[in-house]
């Protein structure tokens, strides 16, 4: 068999393959040999099945010629029979026998010889069936080439789509795109399945730009996307966190008249949740219900997770209540999240009830379930229950992981039990669980609290000596131990070490210095790191703001806050309080109000102390009208204690010497208490 081609990296590349790689542009001069060799693989004989032309080609361009077949019937098969070119009835053909014989072929010539025996005997429908059952991309390509070049079948959208599916599944991206170009040159118009195959394949591979490019081509060629195409792209947008593109695609889906399904709704609710657009997420949930699509476990789980991540625990509870009311099946992940949410709200009993009722709900308790419940017990200082659960976990044959051991280590730290903490570390090592920075920092803290300063120092030095990654919490723990022991020179030396770039990251160094109260050192390092673009962690800004608040440096605090917002970080409730307090000290009430309203309007959970502070700032500025307006708003907030809302307003009136108003609000408070009781 003659062949026009070229040799690249010891792999014989046929000109037909090169043409396919550039079919969409028709430009062969830009062929990338490395890319083609990568698509071909290692063994040219094995991989060139179906790629080697059956006749000699006079030029590279001849391989991309448009197939022109004479006397073809409407189904693509030969309309006349010459000699043995007589199609047999489909039921008389042993299709499995042919497939079995095809699988035994290893070279292009063998496959051609086998198919030539059936030339003219197989209908187009049967050939497509044969092609569809061949899952190997190389052999499928070879069969398709034989159909078009030798078998007398004209190029068809059905056969091209089957080959494209196999090629894309094998991640042969260049070849797949080239096949589409070849289709067009052969007069075959790509259809919905063609584009969906490309989009979903690129999407699953994380090739966002390629998937979107083919979606745009789909729209340009007036091929209407279907629900699966939109769903694939929206899910891909979620993976790459392109919120704007996801919303745009969702809008196009709706405008096209396609009804979103549960998968699309879940993806969009997840996207809105991560973007902290809770109202939109809740609206989509209601829209789902109104269109007759029942929310499932995933729907509720992503919404609960979004609220929990933003510390909107009450809202997470409301979603969970809706889930239970609609009798939606629970899963382990949702239960674990809700146990944690109950713990954050101090609802230990509710967390406990959910934990023990899991088996009745046909949900499996995993290591994370136990870890979460142990943490809830620990934070509530229910130490006996936490230890009991840890031992119960071991008895049930559930192997504790590093999170479990760290939680138990913290329990020992709460009771300053150095001996049991040391034994726990040994137990971890014996079981092959590698301790991390959290484990060692907790142990160092325990040594410091129990006066075992030398032990703490030895452990810290041994970690450095063996090249253990020195996290900020290790430095912080050791600095505290040195200061507690009165070894100020050692503490200072350790802090100075943080200024060396090779020791730890800038973020780590700033955090440690800030937590240690070293204002000058932390400030200098922060400004230098920020100028060089090295401050990445939101916690660095928060720790600097905390340090400056303790040092009563309001102007500097607001400067750090401005840099925090420039870095696209939004303050949490605790940081918000400190920033608003600094605004108040500098008489910048309008700026404090703007921050308060911004966070409130965007649905961020603010601690009650932030509301009281805003009311107080209005009072200090003698803006009684604004304070009264806020008072009326807060009275309707179910999460806020009613008596505290009234007491804070009374305080505003008293400082303004408006005693009659203070008395009136006090009487109102008493009446509301009587009604409530």
XYZ file of C-alpha atoms in Angstrom:
677
model
C 0.000 0.000 0.000
C 1.540 3.300 -1.066
C 1.424 6.191 1.339
C 2.196 9.868 1.200
C 3.308 11.076 4.608
C 6.142 12.349 6.767
C 8.211 11.051 9.665
C 7.950 12.832 13.028
C 9.650 11.603 16.230
C 10.087 8.124 14.678
C 6.325 7.914 14.144
C 5.019 7.650 10.585
C 2.286 10.237 10.236
C 0.003 9.849 7.209
C -1.019 12.939 5.339
C -4.692 12.117 5.993
C -4.091 12.600 9.730
C -2.370 15.932 9.126
C -5.302 17.046 6.998
C -7.719 16.123 9.766
C -5.713 18.063 12.335
C -6.109 21.199 10.208
C -9.379 20.449 8.468
C -11.160 23.355 10.045
C -8.680 25.877 8.617
C -7.301 24.075 5.574
C -3.834 25.291 6.587
C -1.196 22.548 6.720
C 1.787 24.816 7.253
C 0.920 25.316 10.912
C 0.845 21.624 11.857
C 2.499 21.070 15.236
C 4.528 17.803 14.977
C 4.680 17.370 18.753
C 0.910 17.726 19.072
C 0.275 15.233 16.288
C 2.789 12.764 17.723
C 1.106 13.132 21.101
C -2.260 12.361 19.559
C -0.868 9.346 17.720
C 0.805 7.674 20.677
C 3.782 5.312 20.676
C 3.211 2.546 18.115
C 2.560 3.782 14.587
C 1.480 0.356 13.256
C -1.129 -0.081 15.965
C -2.319 3.506 15.910
C -2.403 4.091 12.166
C -5.210 1.601 11.631
C -7.743 3.483 9.555
C -5.464 6.465 9.020
C -3.412 5.106 6.117
C -5.008 5.961 2.769
C -5.840 3.002 0.553
C -4.342 4.554 -2.577
C -1.239 6.555 -3.311
C -1.646 10.245 -2.718
C 0.149 12.700 -4.912
C 0.102 15.459 -2.314
C -0.741 16.134 1.284
C -3.787 18.126 0.257
C -5.232 15.234 -1.709
C -5.974 13.437 1.550
C -8.549 16.036 2.469
C -10.499 15.685 -0.783
C -14.256 15.671 -0.592
C -15.655 12.191 -1.148
C -17.719 11.943 -4.340
C -19.478 8.640 -4.863
C -21.433 7.784 -8.007
C -24.680 5.843 -8.001
C -25.398 6.031 -4.276
C -28.846 5.293 -2.926
C -30.518 7.512 -0.343
C -29.298 5.359 2.542
C -25.695 5.718 1.497
C -25.153 2.204 0.100
C -24.448 1.186 -3.491
C -27.566 1.221 -5.662
C -26.217 -1.194 -8.269
C -24.593 -4.531 -7.845
C -21.688 -5.536 -10.014
C -20.637 -9.125 -9.577
C -20.779 -9.764 -5.817
C -21.947 -6.214 -4.936
C -25.306 -7.542 -3.813
C -26.465 -6.436 -0.304
C -27.738 -9.345 1.727
C -30.780 -9.125 4.031
C -29.715 -7.754 7.432
C -31.088 -10.736 9.334
C -28.888 -13.081 7.316
C -25.669 -11.355 8.450
C -23.663 -12.662 11.432
C -22.846 -9.239 12.863
C -21.177 -10.615 16.005
C -19.000 -12.828 13.866
C -17.795 -9.841 11.857
C -17.132 -7.866 15.049
C -15.148 -10.751 16.502
C -13.061 -10.992 13.337
C -12.455 -7.235 13.351
C -11.122 -7.358 16.915
C -8.468 -9.846 15.819
C -7.035 -7.436 13.226
C -3.889 -5.556 14.149
C -2.940 -3.714 10.967
C -4.757 -1.525 8.452
C -4.183 -4.051 5.656
C -5.761 -6.887 7.678
C -8.834 -4.792 8.469
C -9.195 -3.741 4.812
C -8.931 -7.348 3.621
C -11.609 -8.466 6.064
C -14.047 -5.701 5.159
C -13.411 -6.152 1.430
C -14.932 -9.628 1.739
C -18.207 -7.928 2.732
C -18.056 -5.150 0.190
C -21.508 -4.523 -1.241
C -23.126 -7.116 1.024
C -23.892 -4.936 4.068
C -26.590 -2.256 4.126
C -25.726 1.208 5.352
C -27.862 0.637 8.459
C -25.917 -2.510 9.298
C -22.568 -0.801 8.722
C -23.548 1.980 11.141
C -24.631 -0.673 13.673
C -21.264 -2.385 13.221
C -19.446 0.922 13.673
C -21.497 1.802 16.756
C -20.539 -1.446 18.484
C -16.823 -0.876 17.922
C -15.569 1.044 20.977
C -11.873 1.220 20.034
C -11.246 4.666 18.557
C -8.512 3.516 16.151
C -10.491 0.599 14.754
C -13.678 2.695 14.520
C -11.744 5.300 12.533
C -10.367 2.581 10.247
C -13.839 1.132 9.612
C -15.192 4.598 8.825
C -12.332 5.304 6.408
C -13.000 1.995 4.639
C -16.727 2.821 4.382
C -16.031 6.159 2.682
C -12.974 5.236 0.593
C -13.604 1.641 -0.454
C -16.981 0.432 0.727
C -19.109 2.646 -1.478
C -20.888 4.426 1.381
C -21.143 8.181 1.322
C -20.074 10.267 4.364
C -22.872 10.409 6.919
C -23.596 12.414 10.067
C -24.425 9.170 11.885
C -21.116 7.469 11.181
C -19.071 10.629 11.808
C -20.759 11.182 15.180
C -19.992 7.620 16.268
C -16.312 7.973 15.365
C -16.170 11.422 16.995
C -17.616 9.978 20.206
C -14.902 7.311 20.359
C -12.091 9.701 19.449
C -13.127 12.283 22.063
C -13.573 9.590 24.705
C -9.936 8.649 24.012
C -9.002 12.337 24.611
C -7.626 12.791 21.075
C -8.582 16.445 20.991
C -6.770 17.536 17.822
C -8.046 14.564 15.853
C -11.603 15.101 17.110
C -11.674 18.737 16.035
C -10.091 17.753 12.715
C -12.842 15.193 12.134
C -15.448 17.933 12.437
C -13.576 20.002 9.867
C -13.443 16.967 7.567
C -17.189 16.477 8.003
C -17.866 20.000 6.782
C -15.549 19.612 3.773
C -17.346 16.399 2.868
C -20.699 18.135 2.902
C -21.841 16.747 6.243
C -23.289 19.428 8.505
C -22.503 18.984 12.243
C -25.671 18.476 14.260
C -26.707 18.820 17.904
C -25.048 15.513 18.826
C -21.747 16.580 17.203
C -21.526 19.775 19.229
C -22.778 18.128 22.429
C -20.062 15.470 22.125
C -17.349 18.114 21.764
C -18.708 20.351 24.531
C -19.243 17.544 27.052
C -15.848 15.937 26.283
C -13.947 19.198 26.674
C -16.045 20.044 29.721
C -15.271 16.779 31.509
C -11.574 17.322 30.753
C -11.717 20.812 32.300
C -10.990 22.514 28.961
C -13.318 25.433 29.590
C -12.203 27.631 26.683
C -12.531 24.831 24.125
C -15.994 23.867 25.389
C -17.172 27.487 25.159
C -15.606 27.908 21.722
C -17.633 24.976 20.367
C -20.760 26.305 22.062
C -20.250 29.610 20.239
C -19.795 27.744 16.926
C -22.989 25.856 17.691
C -24.873 29.148 18.094
C -23.217 30.698 15.027
C -24.339 27.740 12.907
C -27.925 28.020 14.221
C -27.839 24.608 15.897
C -30.056 24.899 18.964
C -28.406 23.627 22.169
C -30.399 21.140 24.206
C -30.806 20.848 27.963
C -27.819 18.497 28.318
C -25.520 20.959 26.523
C -26.591 23.840 28.760
C -26.339 21.634 31.846
C -22.793 20.564 30.939
C -21.633 24.142 30.405
C -23.273 25.496 33.573
C -21.682 22.710 35.604
C -18.325 23.520 33.993
C -18.758 27.209 34.902
C -19.337 26.147 38.496
C -16.095 24.144 38.466
C -14.032 27.081 37.193
C -16.008 29.563 39.356
C -17.136 31.674 36.400
C -20.354 32.904 37.988
C -21.158 35.538 35.350
C -20.939 33.023 32.499
C -23.150 30.544 34.365
C -25.852 33.184 34.877
C -25.597 34.173 31.197
C -26.016 30.546 30.080
C -28.922 30.038 32.466
C -30.634 33.126 31.023
C -30.118 31.812 27.471
C -31.550 28.444 28.476
C -34.692 30.087 29.825
C -35.009 32.417 26.822
C -34.847 29.419 24.477
C -37.959 27.982 26.108
C -36.171 24.950 27.545
C -37.383 23.959 31.003
C -34.411 23.593 33.403
C -34.209 20.216 35.106
C -33.158 19.396 38.659
C -29.463 19.136 37.720
C -29.418 22.646 36.241
C -31.346 24.104 39.175
C -28.955 22.453 41.637
C -25.923 23.834 39.785
C -27.354 27.357 39.759
C -28.434 27.241 43.421
C -24.895 26.128 44.249
C -23.436 29.005 42.195
C -25.718 31.601 43.801
C -24.893 30.220 47.246
C -21.142 30.454 46.691
C -21.595 34.015 45.391
C -23.524 34.783 48.621
C -26.638 35.683 46.635
C -28.902 33.863 49.037
C -32.145 35.532 47.993
C -31.614 34.416 44.390
C -30.767 30.893 45.553
C -33.930 30.724 47.670
C -35.996 32.111 44.775
C -34.694 29.356 42.500
C -35.626 26.772 45.120
C -39.182 28.132 45.179
C -39.245 28.232 41.368
C -38.276 24.558 41.276
C -41.183 23.667 43.521
C -43.645 25.790 41.524
C -42.696 24.048 38.254
C -43.295 20.629 39.766
C -39.626 19.670 40.156
C -39.073 18.239 43.617
C -35.836 19.421 45.262
C -33.583 16.504 46.181
C -30.857 15.959 48.769
C -28.297 17.779 46.609
C -30.551 20.848 46.285
C -30.862 21.268 50.025
C -27.290 20.214 50.743
C -25.695 22.924 48.565
C -27.936 25.590 50.104
C -27.232 24.453 53.673
C -23.508 24.439 52.891
C -23.658 27.968 51.432
C -25.359 29.320 54.557
C -23.036 27.407 56.907
C -19.891 28.689 55.156
C -21.111 32.260 55.685
C -22.026 31.524 59.318
C -25.725 32.020 58.562
C -26.626 29.119 60.818
C -30.261 30.026 61.478
C -30.926 30.129 57.746
C -29.229 26.738 57.363
C -31.581 25.363 60.028
C -34.593 26.749 58.161
C -33.510 24.979 54.968
C -33.007 21.743 56.896
C -36.484 22.050 58.410
C -37.939 22.419 54.904
C -35.984 19.334 53.804
C -37.417 17.270 56.670
C -40.943 18.606 56.145
C -40.860 17.499 52.496
C -39.529 14.065 53.531
C -36.488 14.364 51.264
C -33.994 11.540 51.808
C -30.995 12.514 53.905
C -27.386 11.646 53.179
C -24.304 11.518 55.393
C -22.876 14.821 54.118
C -26.043 16.768 54.933
C -26.276 15.211 58.399
C -22.623 16.042 59.101
C -23.163 19.674 58.081
C -26.247 20.003 60.271
C -24.533 18.480 63.322
C -21.841 21.146 62.892
C -24.456 23.904 62.407
C -26.264 22.867 65.601
C -22.914 22.952 67.395
C -22.181 26.487 66.173
C -25.558 27.589 67.525
C -24.855 25.902 70.860
C -27.709 23.452 70.255
C -25.831 20.430 71.563
C -29.003 18.453 72.268
C -30.230 18.876 68.683
C -26.810 17.836 67.338
C -26.824 14.820 69.636
C -30.349 13.795 68.607
C -29.463 13.965 64.923
C -26.242 12.003 65.486
C -27.979 9.119 67.280
C -31.011 9.050 64.965
C -28.914 8.747 61.805
C -29.228 4.959 61.583
C -33.026 5.198 61.850
C -32.903 7.608 58.903
C -30.988 4.954 56.919
C -27.872 7.107 56.810
C -24.384 5.720 57.435
C -22.194 7.350 60.105
C -18.672 7.867 58.787
C -15.476 9.180 60.392
C -16.501 12.770 59.621
C -19.793 12.258 61.497
C -17.920 11.154 64.631
C -15.319 13.910 64.250
C -18.025 16.567 63.971
C -19.902 15.339 67.039
C -16.675 15.105 69.080
C -15.880 18.702 68.076
C -19.389 19.849 69.092
C -18.982 18.181 72.501
C -15.524 19.731 72.905
C -16.651 23.272 72.052
C -19.530 22.894 74.525
C -17.047 21.561 77.138
C -18.928 18.256 77.397
C -15.616 16.448 77.725
C -16.891 13.180 79.190
C -19.297 12.702 76.259
C -16.534 13.560 73.770
C -14.107 10.990 75.238
C -16.879 8.404 75.416
C -17.719 8.920 71.741
C -14.041 8.610 70.774
C -13.753 5.244 72.532
C -17.103 4.141 71.058
C -15.769 4.943 67.610
C -12.741 2.701 68.145
C -14.880 -0.143 69.514
C -17.055 -0.050 66.399
C -13.961 -0.612 64.266
C -14.016 2.859 62.705
C -10.390 3.983 62.388
C -9.817 7.546 63.688
C -8.048 9.906 61.278
C -5.841 12.952 61.872
C -8.885 15.203 62.459
C -10.165 12.825 65.152
C -6.824 12.732 66.956
C -6.424 16.515 66.782
C -9.902 16.990 68.279
C -9.062 14.615 71.140
C -5.671 16.318 71.606
C -7.545 19.614 72.090
C -9.685 17.930 74.759
C -6.514 16.989 76.655
C -5.338 20.601 76.257
C -8.552 21.809 77.907
C -7.774 19.746 81.028
C -3.961 20.215 80.769
C -3.371 16.454 80.671
C 0.181 16.308 79.328
C 0.670 12.594 80.016
C -2.392 11.417 78.067
C -1.634 13.850 75.236
C 1.873 12.394 74.867
C 0.431 8.865 74.889
C -2.068 9.867 72.211
C 0.759 11.070 69.940
C 2.515 7.714 70.383
C -0.743 5.890 69.623
C -1.161 7.888 66.409
C 2.348 7.060 65.254
C 1.891 3.359 66.045
C -1.245 3.306 63.901
C 0.452 5.027 60.982
C -1.428 8.332 61.326
C 1.028 11.151 60.621
C 0.807 14.103 63.016
C 0.491 17.570 61.468
C 1.199 21.135 62.611
C -2.084 21.297 64.535
C -1.159 18.158 66.514
C 2.285 19.424 67.478
C 1.178 22.992 68.255
C -1.509 21.675 70.631
C 1.056 19.438 72.332
C 3.530 22.337 72.639
C 0.760 24.444 74.225
C -0.011 21.649 76.705
C 3.681 21.416 77.644
C 3.729 25.187 78.173
C 0.589 25.201 80.344
C 1.940 22.377 82.522
C 5.374 23.997 82.938
C 7.190 21.467 80.732
C 9.066 24.230 78.907
C 12.091 22.111 78.062
C 9.878 19.438 76.501
C 8.149 22.065 74.383
C 11.482 23.501 73.193
C 12.886 20.036 72.416
C 9.816 19.129 70.358
C 9.921 22.428 68.446
C 13.644 22.098 67.679
C 13.274 18.456 66.603
C 10.561 19.449 64.118
C 12.814 22.087 62.573
C 15.783 19.715 62.489
C 13.908 17.073 60.510
C 12.559 19.600 57.996
C 8.945 19.530 59.149
C 6.827 22.266 57.446
C 6.798 25.029 60.069
C 3.265 26.402 60.120
C 2.390 29.719 61.811
C 0.550 27.938 64.633
C 3.797 26.193 65.644
C 5.658 29.505 65.905
C 2.754 31.091 67.749
C 2.561 28.221 70.254
C 6.315 28.321 70.905
C 6.429 32.112 71.295
C 3.666 31.886 73.918
C 5.589 29.135 75.772
C 8.822 31.177 75.800
C 7.006 34.288 77.042
C 5.177 32.288 79.735
C 8.497 30.812 80.878
C 10.078 34.265 80.986
C 12.555 33.430 78.208
C 12.011 36.753 76.451
C 15.294 36.581 74.525
C 14.260 33.238 73.013
C 10.818 34.606 72.141
C 12.339 37.682 70.507
C 14.840 35.571 68.541
C 12.019 33.389 67.247
C 10.050 36.450 66.184
C 13.081 37.930 64.421
C 13.534 34.653 62.578
C 10.165 35.250 60.965
C 11.622 38.232 59.095
C 13.826 35.901 57.038
C 12.111 35.020 53.786
C 13.486 31.463 53.788
C 11.916 30.548 57.125
C 8.189 30.815 56.536
C 5.749 32.593 54.240
C 5.086 36.304 54.687
C 1.479 35.564 55.637
C 2.620 33.204 58.391
C 5.175 35.669 59.740
C 2.693 38.554 59.877
C 0.043 36.406 61.564
C 2.447 35.237 64.260
C 3.805 38.729 64.926
C 0.301 40.207 65.051
C -0.992 37.555 67.444
C 2.077 38.067 69.612
C 1.221 41.781 69.834
C 4.406 42.917 68.061
C 2.907 45.998 66.432
C 6.018 47.595 64.963
C 7.469 44.361 63.537
C 4.114 43.155 62.194
C 3.331 46.570 60.692
C 6.639 46.866 58.830
C 6.440 43.340 57.498
C 2.799 43.799 56.455
C 3.485 46.993 54.490
C 6.486 45.433 52.756
C 4.617 42.218 51.917
C 1.518 44.080 50.701
C 3.608 46.313 48.449
C 5.193 43.199 46.893
C 1.827 41.467 46.455
C 2.654 38.749 48.989
C -0.378 39.142 51.272
C -2.862 36.524 50.069
C -4.633 35.283 53.178
C -7.708 37.101 54.516
C -6.590 36.119 58.043
C -3.527 38.397 57.694
C -5.755 41.462 57.297
C -8.006 40.293 60.145
C -5.073 39.730 62.511
C -3.566 43.119 61.671
C -6.933 44.825 62.273
C -7.260 42.958 65.575
C -3.758 44.061 66.647
C -4.381 47.699 65.679
C -7.729 47.698 67.505
C -6.010 46.458 70.676
C -3.367 49.152 70.217
C -6.022 51.856 69.685
C -4.536 52.816 66.295
C -7.771 53.663 64.481
C -6.305 55.496 61.472
C -3.842 52.684 60.716
C -6.616 50.140 61.218
C -8.748 51.837 58.569
C -5.764 51.901 56.211
C -5.365 48.121 56.580
C -9.114 47.722 56.094
C -8.941 49.710 52.831
C -6.184 47.387 51.612
C -8.318 44.406 52.643
C -11.210 45.599 50.458
C -8.831 46.359 47.586
C -7.811 42.685 47.794
C -11.498 41.658 47.373
C -11.917 40.402 50.946
C -15.161 41.123 52.816
C -14.930 41.516 56.611
C -16.733 39.099 58.897
C -18.908 40.337 61.770
C -15.995 40.501 64.225
C -13.790 42.557 61.896
C -16.758 44.707 60.890
C -17.257 45.674 64.541
C -13.628 46.806 64.913
C -13.733 48.815 61.677
C -17.026 50.513 62.598
C -15.665 51.251 66.066
C -12.617 52.941 64.509
C -14.841 54.975 62.200
C -16.782 56.073 65.283
C -13.631 57.130 67.160
C -12.628 59.295 64.211
C -16.140 60.741 63.871
C -16.728 59.038 60.508
C -20.314 57.959 61.232
C -21.376 58.017 57.564
C -18.609 55.566 56.639
C -19.569 53.271 59.523
C -23.189 53.381 58.382
C -22.228 52.560 54.768
C -20.289 49.465 55.862
C -23.110 48.341 58.162
C -25.783 48.745 55.476
C -23.628 47.110 52.777
C -23.141 43.923 54.775
C -26.714 43.875 56.008
C -28.235 44.363 52.546
C -26.023 41.642 51.054
C -27.243 39.113 53.593
C -24.092 38.757 55.713
C -24.664 37.473 59.226
C -23.833 40.229 61.708
C -23.439 39.613 65.411
C -25.868 41.447 67.673
C -23.033 43.610 69.028
C -22.638 45.170 65.537
C -26.278 46.318 65.577
C -25.893 47.778 69.081
C -22.722 49.593 67.983
C -24.474 51.194 65.000
C -27.288 52.382 67.261
C -24.721 53.761 69.711
C -22.818 55.590 66.930
C -26.042 57.255 65.798
C -26.640 58.328 69.399
C -23.104 59.682 69.803
C -23.597 61.757 66.647
C -26.931 63.054 68.043
C -28.659 61.473 65.039
C -31.601 60.279 67.128
C -33.859 59.924 64.095
C -31.539 57.326 62.483
C -31.190 55.508 65.807
C -34.991 55.343 66.123
C -35.338 54.081 62.559
C -32.803 51.319 63.243
C -34.581 50.508 66.518
C -37.862 49.916 64.653
C -36.093 47.681 62.111
C -34.347 45.613 64.780
C -37.571 45.047 66.721
C -38.788 42.890 63.826
C -35.577 40.818 63.738
C -36.471 37.428 65.179
C -32.835 36.500 65.859
C -32.225 39.448 68.211
C -33.253 39.424 71.895
C -36.154 41.862 72.149
C -35.159 43.193 75.570
C -31.610 44.010 74.376
C -32.966 45.907 71.375
C -35.036 48.060 73.758
C -32.259 48.467 76.344
C -29.839 49.767 73.711
C -32.387 52.315 72.511
C -33.013 53.358 76.119
C -29.251 53.896 76.488
C -29.228 56.162 73.408
C -32.074 58.275 74.825
C -30.438 58.522 78.265
C -27.113 59.726 76.824
C -29.037 62.336 74.816
C -30.889 63.335 78.021
C -34.227 62.339 76.448
C -35.516 60.723 79.620
C -39.215 60.761 78.686
C -38.445 58.793 75.536
C -36.269 56.406 77.521
C -39.152 55.832 79.959
C -41.594 55.244 77.098
C -39.367 52.578 75.506
C -38.881 50.948 78.900
C -42.669 50.668 79.360
C -42.995 49.250 75.846
C -40.358 46.636 76.676
C -42.246 45.580 79.823
C -45.523 45.293 77.908
C -43.911 43.113 75.218
C -42.397 40.899 77.906
C -45.838 40.498 79.520
C -47.423 39.577 76.187
C -44.642 37.092 75.437
C -45.019 35.442 78.836
